[in-house]
Coordinates of N, CA and C in Angstrom, one line a residue:
E347 N 89.2 91.1 150.4 CA 88.4 89.9 150.7 C 88.0 89.3 149.3
I348 N 88.3 88.1 149.1 CA 88.0 87.4 147.8 C 87.3 86.1 148.0
E349 N 86.6 85.7 147.0 CA 85.9 84.4 147.1 C 86.6 83.4 146.2
E350 N 86.7 82.1 146.7 CA 87.3 81.1 145.9 C 86.6 79.8 146.2
E351 N 86.7 78.9 145.3 CA 86.0 77.6 145.4 C 87.1 76.6 145.9
I352 N 86.8 75.8 147.0 CA 87.7 74.8 147.4 C 87.0 73.5 147.5
E353 N 87.7 72.4 147.5 CA 87.2 71.1 147.6 C 87.6 70.5 149.0
E354 N 86.6 69.9 149.7 CA 86.8 69.4 151.0 C 86.3 67.9 151.0
T355 N 86.9 67.0 151.7 CA 86.4 65.7 151.9 C 85.8 65.7 153.3
V356 N 84.5 65.3 153.3 CA 83.7 65.3 154.5 C 83.0 64.0 154.7
D357 N 82.6 63.7 155.9 CA 81.8 62.6 156.2 C 80.4 62.7 155.4
S358 N 80.0 61.6 154.9 CA 78.7 61.6 154.1 C 77.6 62.1 154.9
A359 N 77.6 61.9 156.2 CA 76.5 62.4 157.1 C 76.5 63.9 157.0
E360 N 77.6 64.6 157.0 CA 77.7 66.0 156.9 C 77.2 66.5 155.6
A361 N 77.5 65.8 154.5 CA 77.1 66.2 153.2 C 75.6 66.1 153.0
G362 N 74.9 65.1 153.6 CA 73.5 64.9 153.4 C 72.8 64.5 154.7
D363 N 72.9 65.3 155.8 CA 72.4 64.9 157.0 C 70.9 65.1 157.1
G364 N 70.3 65.0 158.3 CA 68.9 65.1 158.5 C 68.4 66.5 158.8
S365 N 69.3 67.5 158.6 CA 68.9 68.9 158.8 C 68.0 69.4 157.7
F366 N 67.6 70.7 157.9 CA 66.8 71.3 156.8 C 67.8 71.7 155.6
Q367 N 67.4 71.2 154.4 CA 68.2 71.5 153.3 C 67.6 72.6 152.4
I368 N 68.4 73.3 151.7 CA 67.9 74.4 150.8 C 67.1 73.7 149.7
S369 N 65.9 74.2 149.5 CA 65.0 73.7 148.5 C 64.1 74.8 148.0
A370 N 63.1 74.4 147.2 CA 62.1 75.4 146.7 C 61.4 76.0 147.8
S371 N 61.3 75.3 149.0 CA 60.6 75.7 150.1 C 61.5 76.5 151.1
S372 N 62.7 76.9 150.7 CA 63.6 77.4 151.7 C 63.2 78.8 152.3
E373 N 62.1 79.3 151.7 CA 61.6 80.6 152.3 C 60.6 80.3 153.4
I374 N 60.3 79.1 153.8 CA 59.5 78.7 154.9 C 60.1 79.3 156.2
D375 N 59.3 80.0 157.0 CA 59.9 80.7 158.1 C 60.2 79.7 159.3
D376 N 60.9 80.2 160.3 CA 61.4 79.3 161.4 C 60.2 78.9 162.2
E377 N 59.1 79.7 162.3 CA 58.0 79.3 163.1 C 57.3 78.1 162.6
I378 N 57.2 78.0 161.2 CA 56.5 76.8 160.6 C 57.4 75.6 160.8
R379 N 58.7 75.8 160.7 CA 59.6 74.7 160.9 C 59.6 74.2 162.4
D380 N 59.4 75.1 163.3 CA 59.3 74.7 164.7 C 58.0 73.9 164.9
V381 N 56.9 74.3 164.2 CA 55.7 73.5 164.3 C 55.9 72.1 163.7
F382 N 56.7 72.0 162.6 CA 57.0 70.7 162.0 C 57.8 69.8 163.0
I383 N 58.7 70.4 163.7 CA 59.5 69.7 164.6 C 58.6 69.1 165.7
E384 N 57.6 69.8 166.2 CA 56.7 69.3 167.1 C 55.9 68.2 166.5
E385 N 55.5 68.3 165.2 CA 54.7 67.3 164.5 C 55.6 66.0 164.5
V386 N 56.9 66.1 164.2 CA 57.7 64.9 164.1 C 57.7 64.2 165.5
Q387 N 57.8 64.9 166.6 CA 57.8 64.3 167.9 C 56.4 63.6 168.1
E388 N 55.3 64.2 167.7 CA 54.0 63.6 167.8 C 53.9 62.3 167.1
E389 N 54.5 62.3 165.8 CA 54.4 61.1 165.0 C 55.3 60.0 165.6
I390 N 56.4 60.4 166.2 CA 57.2 59.4 166.9 C 56.5 58.7 168.0
D391 N 55.7 59.5 168.8 CA 54.9 59.0 169.9 C 53.8 58.1 169.3
N392 N 53.2 58.5 168.2 CA 52.1 57.7 167.6 C 52.7 56.3 167.2
L393 N 53.9 56.4 166.5 CA 54.5 55.1 166.0 C 54.9 54.2 167.2
R394 N 55.4 54.8 168.2 CA 55.8 53.9 169.4 C 54.6 53.3 170.0
A395 N 53.4 53.9 169.9 CA 52.2 53.3 170.4 C 51.6 52.3 169.5
Q396 N 51.7 52.5 168.2 CA 51.1 51.6 167.2 C 51.9 50.4 166.9
L397 N 53.2 50.5 166.9 CA 54.0 49.4 166.4 C 53.8 48.1 167.2
P398 N 53.7 48.2 168.6 CA 53.5 47.0 169.3 C 52.2 46.3 169.0
L399 N 51.2 47.1 168.6 CA 49.9 46.5 168.2 C 50.0 45.7 166.9
W400 N 50.8 46.2 166.0 CA 51.0 45.4 164.8 C 51.9 44.2 165.0
R401 N 52.9 44.4 165.9 CA 53.8 43.2 166.2 C 53.0 42.1 166.8
S402 N 52.0 42.4 167.6 CA 51.2 41.4 168.3 C 50.2 40.7 167.4
K403 N 49.8 41.4 166.3 CA 48.9 40.8 165.3 C 49.4 41.1 163.9
P404 N 50.5 40.4 163.4 CA 51.1 40.7 162.2 C 50.2 40.7 161.0
D405 N 49.2 39.8 161.0 CA 48.3 39.6 159.8 C 47.2 40.6 159.8
D406 N 47.0 41.4 160.9 CA 45.9 42.4 160.9 C 46.4 43.6 160.3
L407 N 46.0 43.8 159.0 CA 46.5 45.0 158.2 C 45.9 46.3 158.7
E408 N 44.8 46.2 159.5 CA 44.2 47.4 160.1 C 45.3 48.1 161.0
Q409 N 46.1 47.3 161.6 CA 47.2 47.8 162.5 C 48.3 48.5 161.7
V410 N 48.4 48.2 160.4 CA 49.4 48.8 159.6 C 49.0 50.2 159.1
K411 N 47.8 50.5 159.0 CA 47.3 51.7 158.4 C 47.8 53.0 159.2
P412 N 47.6 53.0 160.5 CA 48.1 54.2 161.2 C 49.6 54.4 161.2
I413 N 50.3 53.3 161.1 CA 51.8 53.4 161.0 C 52.2 54.0 159.6
R414 N 51.5 53.5 158.6 CA 51.7 54.0 157.2 C 51.3 55.5 157.2
R415 N 50.3 55.8 157.8 CA 49.8 57.2 157.8 C 50.9 58.2 158.5
S416 N 51.5 57.7 159.5 CA 52.5 58.5 160.2 C 53.7 58.8 159.3
F417 N 54.2 57.7 158.6 CA 55.3 57.9 157.7 C 54.9 58.8 156.5
H418 N 53.6 58.6 156.0 CA 53.1 59.5 154.9 C 53.1 61.0 155.4
T419 N 52.7 61.2 156.6 CA 52.7 62.6 157.1 C 54.1 63.2 157.2
L420 N 55.1 62.4 157.7 CA 56.5 62.8 157.8 C 57.0 63.0 156.4
K421 N 56.7 62.2 155.4 CA 57.2 62.4 154.1 C 56.7 63.7 153.5
G422 N 55.3 63.9 153.5 CA 54.8 65.1 152.9 C 55.2 66.4 153.6
S423 N 55.1 66.4 154.9 CA 55.5 67.7 155.7 C 57.0 67.9 155.6
G424 N 57.8 66.8 155.6 CA 59.2 67.0 155.5 C 59.7 67.6 154.2
R425 N 59.1 67.2 153.2 CA 59.4 67.7 151.8 C 59.0 69.2 151.8
L426 N 57.8 69.5 152.4 CA 57.2 70.8 152.3 C 58.1 71.9 153.0
V427 N 58.7 71.5 154.1 CA 59.5 72.5 154.9 C 61.0 72.4 154.6
G428 N 61.4 71.5 153.8 CA 62.8 71.5 153.4 C 63.6 70.4 154.2
A429 N 62.9 69.6 155.0 CA 63.6 68.5 155.6 C 63.7 67.3 154.7
L430 N 64.5 67.4 153.7 CA 64.4 66.5 152.5 C 64.9 65.1 152.9
A431 N 65.9 65.0 153.7 CA 66.5 63.7 154.1 C 65.4 62.9 154.8
L432 N 64.7 63.5 155.8 CA 63.7 62.9 156.5 C 62.5 62.5 155.6
G433 N 62.2 63.4 154.7 CA 61.1 63.2 153.7 C 61.4 61.9 152.9
E434 N 62.6 61.8 152.4 CA 62.9 60.7 151.5 C 63.0 59.4 152.3
F435 N 63.5 59.4 153.5 CA 63.6 58.3 154.4 C 62.1 57.8 154.7
S436 N 61.2 58.7 155.0 CA 59.9 58.3 155.4 C 59.1 57.7 154.1
W437 N 59.5 58.3 153.0 CA 58.8 57.8 151.7 C 59.2 56.3 151.5
K438 N 60.5 56.0 151.7 CA 60.9 54.6 151.5 C 60.1 53.6 152.4
V439 N 60.0 54.0 153.7 CA 59.3 53.2 154.6 C 57.8 53.1 154.3
E440 N 57.2 54.2 153.9 CA 55.8 54.3 153.5 C 55.6 53.4 152.3
S441 N 56.5 53.4 151.3 CA 56.3 52.6 150.1 C 56.3 51.1 150.5
M442 N 57.2 50.7 151.4 CA 57.2 49.3 151.8 C 55.9 48.9 152.5
L443 N 55.4 49.9 153.3 CA 54.1 49.6 154.0 C 52.9 49.5 153.0
N444 N 53.0 50.3 152.0 CA 52.0 50.3 150.9 C 52.0 48.9 150.3
C445 N 53.1 48.3 150.1 CA 53.2 47.0 149.5 C 52.6 45.9 150.5
V446 N 52.8 46.1 151.8 CA 52.1 45.2 152.7 C 50.6 45.4 152.7
L447 N 50.1 46.6 152.6 CA 48.7 46.9 152.6 C 48.0 46.4 151.3
D448 N 48.7 46.5 150.2 CA 48.1 46.0 148.9 C 48.4 44.5 148.7
R449 N 49.1 43.9 149.7 CA 49.4 42.5 149.7 C 50.4 42.1 148.6
S450 N 51.2 43.0 148.1 CA 52.3 42.7 147.2 C 53.3 41.9 147.9
I451 N 53.5 42.2 149.2 CA 54.4 41.4 150.0 C 53.6 41.0 151.3
A452 N 54.1 40.0 152.0 CA 53.5 39.5 153.2 C 53.9 40.4 154.4
P453 N 53.1 40.5 155.4 CA 53.5 41.2 156.6 C 54.5 40.4 157.4
C454 N 55.7 40.2 156.8 CA 56.7 39.3 157.4 C 57.4 40.0 158.6
A455 N 58.2 39.1 159.2 CA 58.9 39.6 160.4 C 60.0 40.6 160.0
Q456 N 60.5 40.5 158.8 CA 61.5 41.4 158.3 C 60.9 42.8 158.1
A457 N 59.7 42.9 157.6 CA 59.0 44.2 157.4 C 58.7 44.9 158.8
I458 N 58.3 44.1 159.7 CA 58.0 44.6 161.1 C 59.3 45.1 161.7
A459 N 60.4 44.3 161.6 CA 61.7 44.7 162.2 C 62.2 46.0 161.5
L460 N 62.0 46.1 160.2 CA 62.4 47.3 159.5 C 61.7 48.5 160.1
V461 N 60.4 48.4 160.3 CA 59.7 49.6 160.8 C 60.2 49.9 162.2
E462 N 60.5 48.9 163.0 CA 61.0 49.1 164.3 C 62.4 49.9 164.2
H463 N 63.2 49.5 163.3 CA 64.5 50.2 163.1 C 64.2 51.7 162.7
A464 N 63.3 51.8 161.8 CA 62.9 53.2 161.3 C 62.4 54.1 162.4
V465 N 61.5 53.5 163.3 CA 61.0 54.3 164.4 C 62.1 54.7 165.3
N466 N 63.0 53.8 165.6 CA 64.2 54.0 166.5 C 65.1 55.1 165.9
A467 N 65.2 55.2 164.6 CA 66.1 56.1 163.9 C 65.5 57.5 163.9
L468 N 64.2 57.7 164.0 CA 63.5 59.0 163.9 C 64.0 60.0 164.9
P469 N 64.2 59.6 166.2 CA 64.7 60.6 167.2 C 66.0 61.2 166.8
Q470 N 66.9 60.4 166.1 CA 68.2 60.9 165.7 C 68.0 62.0 164.6
Q471 N 67.0 61.7 163.7 CA 66.8 62.7 162.6 C 66.1 63.9 163.2
L472 N 65.3 63.7 164.2 CA 64.7 64.9 164.9 C 65.8 65.8 165.5
A473 N 66.8 65.1 166.1 CA 67.9 65.8 166.7 C 68.6 66.6 165.7
A474 N 68.8 66.0 164.5 CA 69.5 66.7 163.4 C 68.7 68.0 163.0
L475 N 67.4 67.9 162.9 CA 66.5 69.0 162.6 C 66.7 70.1 163.6
R476 N 67.0 69.8 164.8 CA 67.1 70.8 165.9 C 68.6 71.3 165.9
G477 N 69.4 70.8 165.0 CA 70.8 71.2 165.0 C 71.7 70.5 166.1
E478 N 71.3 69.3 166.5 CA 72.0 68.7 167.6 C 72.8 67.5 167.1
G479 N 73.3 67.5 165.9 CA 74.1 66.3 165.5 C 73.5 65.8 164.1
V480 N 74.1 64.7 163.7 CA 73.7 64.0 162.5 C 73.2 62.6 162.8
P481 N 72.3 62.1 161.9 CA 71.7 60.7 162.2 C 72.8 59.7 162.0
A482 N 72.6 58.5 162.7 CA 73.6 57.4 162.6 C 73.5 56.9 161.1
T483 N 74.6 56.3 160.7 CA 74.7 55.7 159.4 C 73.8 54.6 159.1
E484 N 73.1 54.1 160.2 CA 72.1 53.0 160.0 C 71.0 53.4 159.1
V485 N 70.7 54.7 159.0 CA 69.6 55.3 158.2 C 69.7 54.8 156.7
A486 N 70.9 54.8 156.2 CA 71.1 54.3 154.8 C 70.8 52.8 154.7
G487 N 71.1 52.0 155.7 CA 70.8 50.6 155.7 C 69.3 50.4 155.8
I488 N 68.6 51.2 156.5 CA 67.1 51.1 156.6 C 66.5 51.4 155.2
V489 N 67.0 52.4 154.6 CA 66.4 52.8 153.2 C 66.7 51.6 152.2
E490 N 67.9 51.1 152.2 CA 68.2 50.0 151.3 C 67.3 48.8 151.6
A491 N 67.2 48.4 152.9 CA 66.4 47.3 153.2 C 64.9 47.4 152.9
A492 N 64.4 48.7 153.1 CA 63.0 48.9 152.7 C 62.8 48.7 151.2
E493 N 63.7 49.1 150.4 CA 63.6 48.9 149.0 C 63.6 47.5 148.6
R494 N 64.5 46.7 149.2 CA 64.6 45.3 148.9 C 63.4 44.5 149.4
I495 N 62.9 44.8 150.6 CA 61.7 44.1 151.1 C 60.5 44.4 150.2
S496 N 60.4 45.7 149.7 CA 59.4 46.1 148.8 C 59.4 45.2 147.6
N497 N 60.6 44.8 147.2 CA 60.8 43.9 146.0 C 60.6 42.5 146.3
G498 N 60.2 42.1 147.5 CA 60.0 40.7 147.8 C 61.1 40.0 148.5
E499 N 62.2 40.7 148.7 CA 63.4 40.0 149.4 C 63.2 40.0 150.9
L500 N 63.6 38.9 151.5 CA 63.5 38.8 152.9 C 64.9 39.2 153.5
V501 N 65.1 40.4 153.8 CA 66.4 40.9 154.2 C 66.2 41.6 155.6
S502 N 67.3 41.8 156.3 CA 67.4 42.5 157.5 C 68.2 43.8 157.3
V503 N 68.0 44.7 158.2 CA 68.7 46.0 158.2 C 70.2 45.8 158.4
Q504 N 71.0 46.3 157.6 CA 72.4 46.2 157.7 C 73.0 47.6 158.0
S505 N 73.8 47.7 159.0 CA 74.5 49.0 159.3 C 75.4 49.4 158.1
K506 N 75.4 50.6 157.7 CA 76.2 51.1 156.6 C 77.4 51.9 157.2
P507 N 78.7 51.5 156.9 CA 79.8 52.2 157.4 C 79.8 53.7 156.9
A508 N 80.4 54.5 157.6 CA 80.5 55.9 157.2 C 81.4 56.0 156.0
V509 N 81.1 56.8 155.1 CA 81.9 57.0 153.9 C 82.2 58.5 153.7
T510 N 83.1 58.8 152.9 CA 83.5 60.2 152.7 C 83.1 60.6 151.3
T511 N 82.9 61.9 151.1 CA 82.6 62.4 149.7 C 83.2 63.7 149.6
T512 N 83.5 64.1 148.4 CA 84.1 65.4 148.1 C 83.1 66.4 147.7
V513 N 83.1 67.5 148.4 CA 82.1 68.5 148.1 C 82.8 69.8 147.8
K514 N 82.2 70.7 147.0 CA 82.8 72.0 146.7 C 82.0 73.1 147.4
R515 N 82.8 73.9 148.1 CA 82.2 75.0 148.8 C 82.8 76.3 148.4
M516 N 82.0 77.4 148.4 CA 82.6 78.7 148.2 C 82.9 79.3 149.5
V517 N 84.1 79.8 149.6 CA 84.6 80.4 150.9 C 85.1 81.8 150.6
K518 N 85.0 82.6 151.6 CA 85.6 84.0 151.5 C 86.9 84.0 152.3
R519 N 87.9 84.5 151.8 CA 89.2 84.6 152.5 C 89.6 86.1 152.5
V520 N 90.2 86.5 153.6 CA 90.7 87.9 153.7 C 92.2 87.8 153.5
I521 N 92.7 88.4 152.4 CA 94.1 88.3 152.1 C 94.8 89.6 152.5
K522 N 95.7 89.6 153.4 CA 96.4 90.8 153.9 C 97.7 90.9 153.1
R523 N 98.0 92.1 152.7 CA 99.3 92.3 151.9 C 100.4 92.4 152.9
R524 N 101.4 91.6 152.7 CA 102.6 91.6 153.6 C 103.8 92.2 152.9
I525 N 104.5 93.1 153.6 CA 105.7 93.7 153.1 C 106.9 93.1 153.8
A526 N 107.8 92.7 153.0 CA 109.0 92.1 153.6 C 109.8 93.1 154.4
V527 N 110.3 92.6 155.6 CA 111.0 93.5 156.5 C 112.2 94.1 155.8
E528 N 112.9 93.2 155.0 CA 114.1 93.7 154.3 C 113.8 94.8 153.4
D529 N 112.7 94.8 152.7 CA 112.3 95.8 151.8 C 112.1 97.1 152.5
T530 N 111.4 97.0 153.7 CA 111.1 98.2 154.5 C 112.5 98.9 154.9
L531 N 113.4 98.0 155.4 CA 114.7 98.5 155.9 C 115.4 99.2 154.8
D532 N 115.4 98.5 153.6 CA 116.1 99.1 152.4 C 115.6 100.5 152.1
D533 N 114.2 100.6 152.1 CA 113.6 101.9 151.7 C 114.0 102.9 152.7
S534 N 114.0 102.6 154.0 CA 114.3 103.5 155.1 C 115.8 104.0 155.0
A535 N 116.6 103.0 154.7 CA 118.1 103.3 154.5 C 118.3 104.3 153.4
D536 N 117.6 104.1 152.3 CA 117.7 105.0 151.1 C 117.3 106.4 151.5
E537 N 116.2 106.5 152.3 CA 115.7 107.8 152.7 C 116.7 108.5 153.6
V538 N 117.3 107.8 154.5 CA 118.3 108.4 155.4 C 119.5 108.8 154.6
I539 N 120.0 108.0 153.7 CA 121.2 108.4 152.9 C 120.9 109.6 152.0
S540 N 119.7 109.7 151.4 CA 119.4 110.8 150.6 C 119.3 112.1 151.4
A541 N 119.0 112.0 152.7 CA 118.9 113.2 153.6 C 120.3 113.7 154.0
L542 N 121.3 112.9 153.9 CA 122.6 113.3 154.4 C 123.2 114.4 153.5
P543 N 124.0 115.4 154.1 CA 124.6 116.4 153.2 C 125.6 115.8 152.3
T544 N 125.7 116.3 151.1 CA 126.7 115.8 150.2 C 128.1 116.3 150.6
P545 N 129.1 115.4 150.7 CA 130.4 115.7 151.1 C 131.1 116.7 150.1
V546 N 131.9 117.7 150.7 CA 132.5 118.7 149.8 C 133.8 118.2 149.4

């Protein structure tokens, strides 16, 4: 059995999906991660309840605070337990909402629509945390749009096509030694011949 490094081309979602990644917190036990998964579901429910309130009163920044708090929680807890992709995703949305709250940007329709996209993408990331697939590629579009809206651009979420990337993985292979049939036959024939009596 030997180890060797191979290169594979994989879908970018596989290379950096929404599952738990190895990090400084990789020693967190499964029970704590299960509690985190429950927390994600609770925050999804909170966001689904709060978003319509903001949508109905876009200029009421009090409606933005609980939404921002949910993404802040997902960011902090996600990073703590090793759900790094979800943590970074939530951080980008939280940062945009901070800009709305400090009035760096207006509570525009694009910002509200982005939060709606983000909330709709969270169940896919939750499924990834449970080992039930990978998030849709729209996640990358949400992150990019959040950054641009934070900078004052009025943009909408654009779906990002799947891309591939090359990753290196260490694999173990079992190498079995094969002996050619011809060699075996030749060796057996030599043994038979050597056993024969020498002609007089």
